[in-house]
PDB file of C-alpha atoms in Angstrom:
ATOM      1  CA  UNK A 272     -92.618  75.529 -23.316  1.00 44.00           C
ATOM      2  CA  UNK A 273     -90.626  75.600 -20.090  1.00 58.00           C
ATOM      3  CA  UNK A 274     -87.109  76.965 -20.176  1.00 65.00           C
ATOM      4  CA  UNK A 275     -84.815  75.010 -17.903  1.00 82.00           C
ATOM      5  CA  UNK A 276     -83.079  77.140 -15.280  1.00 85.00           C
ATOM      6  CA  UNK A 277     -79.407  77.828 -15.923  1.00 84.00           C
ATOM      7  CA  UNK A 278     -78.427  78.022 -12.241  1.00 87.00           C
ATOM      8  CA  UNK A 279     -77.569  75.159  -9.903  1.00 93.00           C
ATOM      9  CA  UNK A 280     -80.363  74.370  -7.471  1.00 95.00           C
ATOM     10  CA  UNK A 281     -80.781  72.528  -4.229  1.00 97.00           C
ATOM     11  CA  UNK A 282     -83.480  69.853  -4.080  1.00 97.00           C
ATOM     12  CA  UNK A 283     -85.694  72.218  -2.064  1.00 96.00           C
ATOM     13  CA  UNK A 284     -85.335  74.948  -4.716  1.00 96.00           C
ATOM     14  CA  UNK A 285     -85.947  72.401  -7.472  1.00 96.00           C
ATOM     15  CA  UNK A 286     -89.122  71.051  -5.846  1.00 95.00           C
ATOM     16  CA  UNK A 287     -90.517  74.594  -5.569  1.00 94.00           C
ATOM     17  CA  UNK A 288     -89.523  75.327  -9.189  1.00 94.00           C
ATOM     18  CA  UNK A 289     -91.012  72.066 -10.513  1.00 91.00           C
ATOM     19  CA  UNK A 290     -94.415  72.752  -8.943  1.00 90.00           C
ATOM     20  CA  UNK A 291     -94.650  75.918 -11.067  1.00 91.00           C
ATOM     21  CA  UNK A 292     -93.326  74.274 -14.247  1.00 90.00           C
ATOM     22  CA  UNK A 293     -95.407  71.440 -15.677  1.00 85.00           C
ATOM     23  CA  UNK A 294     -93.591  68.491 -17.171  1.00 85.00           C
ATOM     24  CA  UNK A 295     -91.301  65.715 -15.988  1.00 88.00           C
ATOM     25  CA  UNK A 296     -87.865  66.639 -14.732  1.00 92.00           C
ATOM     26  CA  UNK A 297     -85.064  65.330 -12.570  1.00 93.00           C
ATOM     27  CA  UNK A 298     -82.364  67.197 -10.706  1.00 94.00           C
ATOM     28  CA  UNK A 299     -78.825  65.836 -11.038  1.00 94.00           C
ATOM     29  CA  UNK A 300     -75.945  67.564  -9.255  1.00 94.00           C
ATOM     30  CA  UNK A 301     -77.996  70.754  -9.067  1.00 95.00           C
ATOM     31  CA  UNK A 302     -78.877  70.797 -12.775  1.00 94.00           C
ATOM     32  CA  UNK A 303     -82.446  70.337 -14.053  1.00 94.00           C
ATOM     33  CA  UNK A 304     -82.973  67.816 -16.860  1.00 91.00           C
ATOM     34  CA  UNK A 305     -86.193  67.428 -18.819  1.00 89.00           C
ATOM     35  CA  UNK A 306     -87.248  63.817 -19.227  1.00 88.00           C
ATOM     36  CA  UNK A 307     -87.750  62.557 -22.777  1.00 83.00           C
ATOM     37  CA  UNK A 308     -91.224  61.632 -24.035  1.00 85.00           C
ATOM     38  CA  UNK A 309     -92.074  57.992 -23.387  1.00 86.00           C
ATOM     39  CA  UNK A 310     -93.068  55.247 -25.803  1.00 89.00           C
ATOM     40  CA  UNK A 311     -96.451  53.535 -25.464  1.00 93.00           C
ATOM     41  CA  UNK A 312     -94.802  50.263 -24.342  1.00 92.00           C
ATOM     42  CA  UNK A 313     -92.967  52.154 -21.592  1.00 91.00           C
ATOM     43  CA  UNK A 314     -96.235  53.725 -20.390  1.00 93.00           C
ATOM     44  CA  UNK A 315     -98.053  50.366 -20.417  1.00 95.00           C
ATOM     45  CA  UNK A 316     -95.316  48.658 -18.397  1.00 96.00           C
ATOM     46  CA  UNK A 317     -95.298  51.532 -15.871  1.00 95.00           C
ATOM     47  CA  UNK A 318     -99.030  50.992 -15.340  1.00 96.00           C
ATOM     48  CA  UNK A 319     -98.540  47.213 -15.011  1.00 97.00           C
ATOM     49  CA  UNK A 320     -95.743  47.701 -12.457  1.00 97.00           C
ATOM     50  CA  UNK A 321     -97.818  50.107 -10.377  1.00 97.00           C
ATOM     51  CA  UNK A 322    -100.847  47.777 -10.502  1.00 97.00           C
ATOM     52  CA  UNK A 323     -98.705  44.759  -9.519  1.00 97.00           C
ATOM     53  CA  UNK A 324     -97.196  46.640  -6.588  1.00 98.00           C
ATOM     54  CA  UNK A 325    -100.638  47.707  -5.341  1.00 98.00           C
ATOM     55  CA  UNK A 326    -102.048  44.178  -5.660  1.00 97.00           C
ATOM     56  CA  UNK A 327     -99.029  42.709  -3.861  1.00 98.00           C
ATOM     57  CA  UNK A 328     -99.315  45.207  -1.010  1.00 98.00           C
ATOM     58  CA  UNK A 329    -103.013  44.458  -0.579  1.00 98.00           C
ATOM     59  CA  UNK A 330    -102.504  40.679  -0.753  1.00 97.00           C
ATOM     60  CA  UNK A 331     -99.834  40.833   1.959  1.00 97.00           C
ATOM     61  CA  UNK A 332    -101.854  43.343   4.042  1.00 97.00           C
ATOM     62  CA  UNK A 333     -98.793  45.584   4.343  1.00 98.00           C
ATOM     63  CA  UNK A 334     -98.836  49.083   5.833  1.00 97.00           C
ATOM     64  CA  UNK A 335     -97.316  50.388   2.601  1.00 98.00           C
ATOM     65  CA  UNK A 336     -98.473  52.299  -0.432  1.00 97.00           C
ATOM     66  CA  UNK A 337     -97.427  52.105  -4.065  1.00 97.00           C
ATOM     67  CA  UNK A 338     -97.048  55.318  -6.003  1.00 96.00           C
ATOM     68  CA  UNK A 339     -96.745  55.884  -9.748  1.00 93.00           C
ATOM     69  CA  UNK A 340     -94.220  58.320 -11.196  1.00 90.00           C
ATOM     70  CA  UNK A 341     -94.561  61.961 -10.278  1.00 86.00           C
ATOM     71  CA  UNK A 342     -92.994  62.057  -6.816  1.00 94.00           C
ATOM     72  CA  UNK A 343     -89.357  62.902  -6.155  1.00 96.00           C
ATOM     73  CA  UNK A 344     -86.842  60.803  -4.243  1.00 98.00           C
ATOM     74  CA  UNK A 345     -84.065  62.938  -2.718  1.00 98.00           C
ATOM     75  CA  UNK A 346     -80.634  61.382  -3.225  1.00 98.00           C
ATOM     76  CA  UNK A 347     -78.628  64.233  -1.694  1.00 97.00           C
ATOM     77  CA  UNK A 348     -78.837  68.015  -1.370  1.00 97.00           C
ATOM     78  CA  UNK A 349     -78.552  68.543  -5.152  1.00 97.00           C
ATOM     79  CA  UNK A 350     -80.008  65.376  -6.733  1.00 96.00           C
ATOM     80  CA  UNK A 351     -83.605  64.126  -6.890  1.00 97.00           C
ATOM     81  CA  UNK A 352     -84.913  61.383  -9.159  1.00 96.00           C
ATOM     82  CA  UNK A 353     -88.479  60.629 -10.165  1.00 95.00           C
ATOM     83  CA  UNK A 354     -88.784  56.827 -10.383  1.00 96.00           C
ATOM     84  CA  UNK A 355     -91.456  55.217 -12.556  1.00 96.00           C
ATOM     85  CA  UNK A 356     -92.992  53.634  -9.432  1.00 97.00           C
ATOM     86  CA  UNK A 357     -92.111  53.240  -5.776  1.00 98.00           C
ATOM     87  CA  UNK A 358     -93.267  51.716  -2.511  1.00 98.00           C
ATOM     88  CA  UNK A 359     -93.240  53.556   0.785  1.00 98.00           C
ATOM     89  CA  UNK A 360     -94.106  51.938   4.128  1.00 97.00           C
ATOM     90  CA  UNK A 361     -95.161  53.451   7.410  1.00 92.00           C
ATOM     91  CA  UNK A 362     -97.144  56.673   7.780  1.00 93.00           C
ATOM     92  CA  UNK A 363     -99.141  57.623   4.684  1.00 93.00           C
ATOM     93  CA  UNK A 364     -97.670  60.202   2.364  1.00 94.00           C
ATOM     94  CA  UNK A 365     -99.421  63.557   2.803  1.00 94.00           C
ATOM     95  CA  UNK A 366    -101.807  64.756   0.081  1.00 94.00           C
ATOM     96  CA  UNK A 367     -99.649  67.778  -0.773  1.00 93.00           C
ATOM     97  CA  UNK A 368     -96.313  65.947  -0.790  1.00 95.00           C
ATOM     98  CA  UNK A 369     -94.130  66.148  -3.901  1.00 94.00           C
ATOM     99  CA  UNK A 370     -91.353  64.057  -2.383  1.00 96.00           C
ATOM    100  CA  UNK A 371     -91.247  60.590  -0.801  1.00 97.00           C
ATOM    101  CA  UNK A 372     -88.895  60.696   2.177  1.00 94.00           C
ATOM    102  CA  UNK A 373     -88.321  56.966   2.869  1.00 95.00           C
ATOM    103  CA  UNK A 374     -89.109  54.711  -0.077  1.00 98.00           C
ATOM    104  CA  UNK A 375     -88.360  51.009   0.366  1.00 98.00           C
ATOM    105  CA  UNK A 376     -88.654  49.981  -3.300  1.00 98.00           C
ATOM    106  CA  UNK A 377     -87.954  52.099  -6.389  1.00 98.00           C
ATOM    107  CA  UNK A 378     -88.633  51.007  -9.954  1.00 98.00           C
ATOM    108  CA  UNK A 379     -87.356  52.328 -13.264  1.00 96.00           C
ATOM    109  CA  UNK A 380     -88.769  51.045 -16.540  1.00 96.00           C
ATOM    110  CA  UNK A 381     -85.916  50.965 -19.045  1.00 92.00           C
ATOM    111  CA  UNK A 382     -86.094  52.887 -22.286  1.00 87.00           C
ATOM    112  CA  UNK A 383     -83.481  53.394 -24.991  1.00 82.00           C
ATOM    113  CA  UNK A 384     -82.695  56.900 -23.712  1.00 80.00           C
ATOM    114  CA  UNK A 385     -82.413  55.975 -20.004  1.00 81.00           C
ATOM    115  CA  UNK A 386     -80.992  52.446 -19.933  1.00 84.00           C
ATOM    116  CA  UNK A 387     -77.382  53.493 -19.259  1.00 87.00           C
ATOM    117  CA  UNK A 388     -78.291  56.122 -16.630  1.00 89.00           C
ATOM    118  CA  UNK A 389     -80.644  53.700 -14.843  1.00 89.00           C
ATOM    119  CA  UNK A 390     -77.846  51.102 -14.606  1.00 89.00           C
ATOM    120  CA  UNK A 391     -75.129  53.483 -13.429  1.00 90.00           C
ATOM    121  CA  UNK A 392     -75.875  56.873 -11.837  1.00 94.00           C
ATOM    122  CA  UNK A 393     -79.334  55.936 -10.578  1.00 94.00           C
ATOM    123  CA  UNK A 394     -78.163  52.569  -9.265  1.00 95.00           C
ATOM    124  CA  UNK A 395     -75.480  54.136  -7.099  1.00 95.00           C
ATOM    125  CA  UNK A 396     -77.695  57.093  -6.221  1.00 96.00           C
ATOM    126  CA  UNK A 397     -80.688  55.096  -5.065  1.00 97.00           C
ATOM    127  CA  UNK A 398     -78.555  52.957  -2.780  1.00 96.00           C
ATOM    128  CA  UNK A 399     -77.229  56.103  -1.084  1.00 96.00           C
ATOM    129  CA  UNK A 400     -80.763  56.436   0.365  1.00 97.00           C
ATOM    130  CA  UNK A 401     -80.741  54.272   3.533  1.00 96.00           C
ATOM    131  CA  UNK A 402     -84.441  53.329   3.348  1.00 97.00           C
ATOM    132  CA  UNK A 403     -84.184  51.855  -0.171  1.00 98.00           C
ATOM    133  CA  UNK A 404     -83.801  48.069  -0.031  1.00 98.00           C
ATOM    134  CA  UNK A 405     -84.791  47.192  -3.626  1.00 98.00           C
ATOM    135  CA  UNK A 406     -84.191  48.823  -6.974  1.00 97.00           C
ATOM    136  CA  UNK A 407     -85.998  47.109  -9.838  1.00 98.00           C
ATOM    137  CA  UNK A 408     -84.995  47.883 -13.402  1.00 97.00           C
ATOM    138  CA  UNK A 409     -87.780  46.572 -15.616  1.00 97.00           C
ATOM    139  CA  UNK A 410     -86.860  45.995 -19.260  1.00 95.00           C
ATOM    140  CA  UNK A 411     -90.020  45.837 -21.389  1.00 94.00           C
ATOM    141  CA  UNK A 412     -88.162  44.859 -24.574  1.00 91.00           C
ATOM    142  CA  UNK A 413     -86.479  41.823 -23.007  1.00 93.00           C
ATOM    143  CA  UNK A 414     -89.265  41.137 -20.456  1.00 94.00           C
ATOM    144  CA  UNK A 415     -86.589  40.993 -17.766  1.00 96.00           C
ATOM    145  CA  UNK A 416     -86.287  42.476 -14.296  1.00 97.00           C
ATOM    146  CA  UNK A 417     -82.891  43.345 -12.897  1.00 97.00           C
ATOM    147  CA  UNK A 418     -83.350  43.187  -9.142  1.00 98.00           C
ATOM    148  CA  UNK A 419     -80.771  45.059  -7.092  1.00 97.00           C
ATOM    149  CA  UNK A 420     -81.135  44.310  -3.383  1.00 98.00           C
ATOM    150  CA  UNK A 421     -79.383  45.823  -0.378  1.00 96.00           C
ATOM    151  CA  UNK A 422     -77.329  43.125   1.369  1.00 94.00           C
ATOM    152  CA  UNK A 423     -75.294  43.019   4.577  1.00 90.00           C
ATOM    153  CA  UNK A 424     -72.028  43.393   2.671  1.00 89.00           C
ATOM    154  CA  UNK A 425     -73.204  45.660  -0.149  1.00 89.00           C
ATOM    155  CA  UNK A 426     -75.635  44.812  -2.913  1.00 93.00           C
ATOM    156  CA  UNK A 427     -76.865  41.672  -4.667  1.00 97.00           C
ATOM    157  CA  UNK A 428     -78.128  41.628  -8.239  1.00 97.00           C
ATOM    158  CA  UNK A 429     -80.329  39.058  -9.979  1.00 97.00           C
ATOM    159  CA  UNK A 430     -81.666  38.915 -13.539  1.00 97.00           C
ATOM    160  CA  UNK A 431     -85.188  37.542 -13.369  1.00 97.00           C
ATOM    161  CA  UNK A 432     -87.303  36.417 -16.342  1.00 96.00           C
ATOM    162  CA  UNK A 433     -89.981  34.354 -14.595  1.00 96.00           C
ATOM    163  CA  UNK A 434     -91.160  33.218 -11.193  1.00 97.00           C
ATOM    164  CA  UNK A 435     -91.783  35.466  -8.207  1.00 97.00           C
ATOM    165  CA  UNK A 436     -89.734  38.330  -6.822  1.00 97.00           C
ATOM    166  CA  UNK A 437     -89.487  38.183  -3.029  1.00 96.00           C
ATOM    167  CA  UNK A 438     -89.010  41.716  -1.735  1.00 98.00           C
ATOM    168  CA  UNK A 439     -88.063  41.592   1.941  1.00 96.00           C
ATOM    169  CA  UNK A 440     -88.497  44.062   3.466  1.00 96.00           C
ATOM    170  CA  UNK A 441     -91.396  44.823   3.292  1.00 97.00           C
ATOM    171  CA  UNK A 442     -92.626  41.255   2.655  1.00 97.00           C
ATOM    172  CA  UNK A 443     -93.939  41.718  -0.876  1.00 97.00           C
ATOM    173  CA  UNK A 444     -94.249  38.938  -3.460  1.00 96.00           C
ATOM    174  CA  UNK A 445     -94.475  39.967  -7.110  1.00 96.00           C
ATOM    175  CA  UNK A 446     -94.995  37.522  -9.967  1.00 97.00           C
ATOM    176  CA  UNK A 447     -92.596  38.682 -12.687  1.00 97.00           C
ATOM    177  CA  UNK A 448     -95.303  38.164 -15.327  1.00 96.00           C
ATOM    178  CA  UNK A 449     -97.530  40.714 -13.526  1.00 97.00           C
ATOM    179  CA  UNK A 450     -94.993  43.457 -14.276  1.00 96.00           C
ATOM    180  CA  UNK A 451     -95.616  43.024 -17.988  1.00 94.00           C
ATOM    181  CA  UNK A 452     -99.414  42.542 -18.034  1.00 88.00           C
ATOM    182  CA  UNK A 453    -101.344  44.732 -20.388  1.00 79.00           C
ATOM    183  CA  UNK A 454    -103.400  47.319 -18.493  1.00 66.00           C
TER     184      UNK A 454
END
């Protein structure tokens, strides 16, 4: 069992520490937090989201790549989140990378233990990253997507239950139903 460090860390220190300590963690204001075990429904929806993102990228022939959870997104010098899925465009992410520098889309699949954090701290944190244009909060229990989108004068939010999400940039179309398909 990994003991969480009791000292504040920078993101660089955290990334080095996390490579030597198996498990899922996030760094918030310099403090390491272990992520709770996930339910089967949560895991299935994460797979469906990742698959839908990959299919959408291929269908649109975008120079982007979808990534499942496991890579960090740096919010500031002392905070790094690990979204459930993300999309990065431009140069490919290196094979030894543990961090995605310029994600365009980040996705969190809601769970009872993370719902409040996803809708507050992570929402404001993700939009501090200039490259992030879309933050999708996928609720498997309600089969709803809360789509937060960067806008000229701030942020726009839509609650989507059906239809197609238009994610511009990068020019990705995602049928909402595809985010809930069984793997």
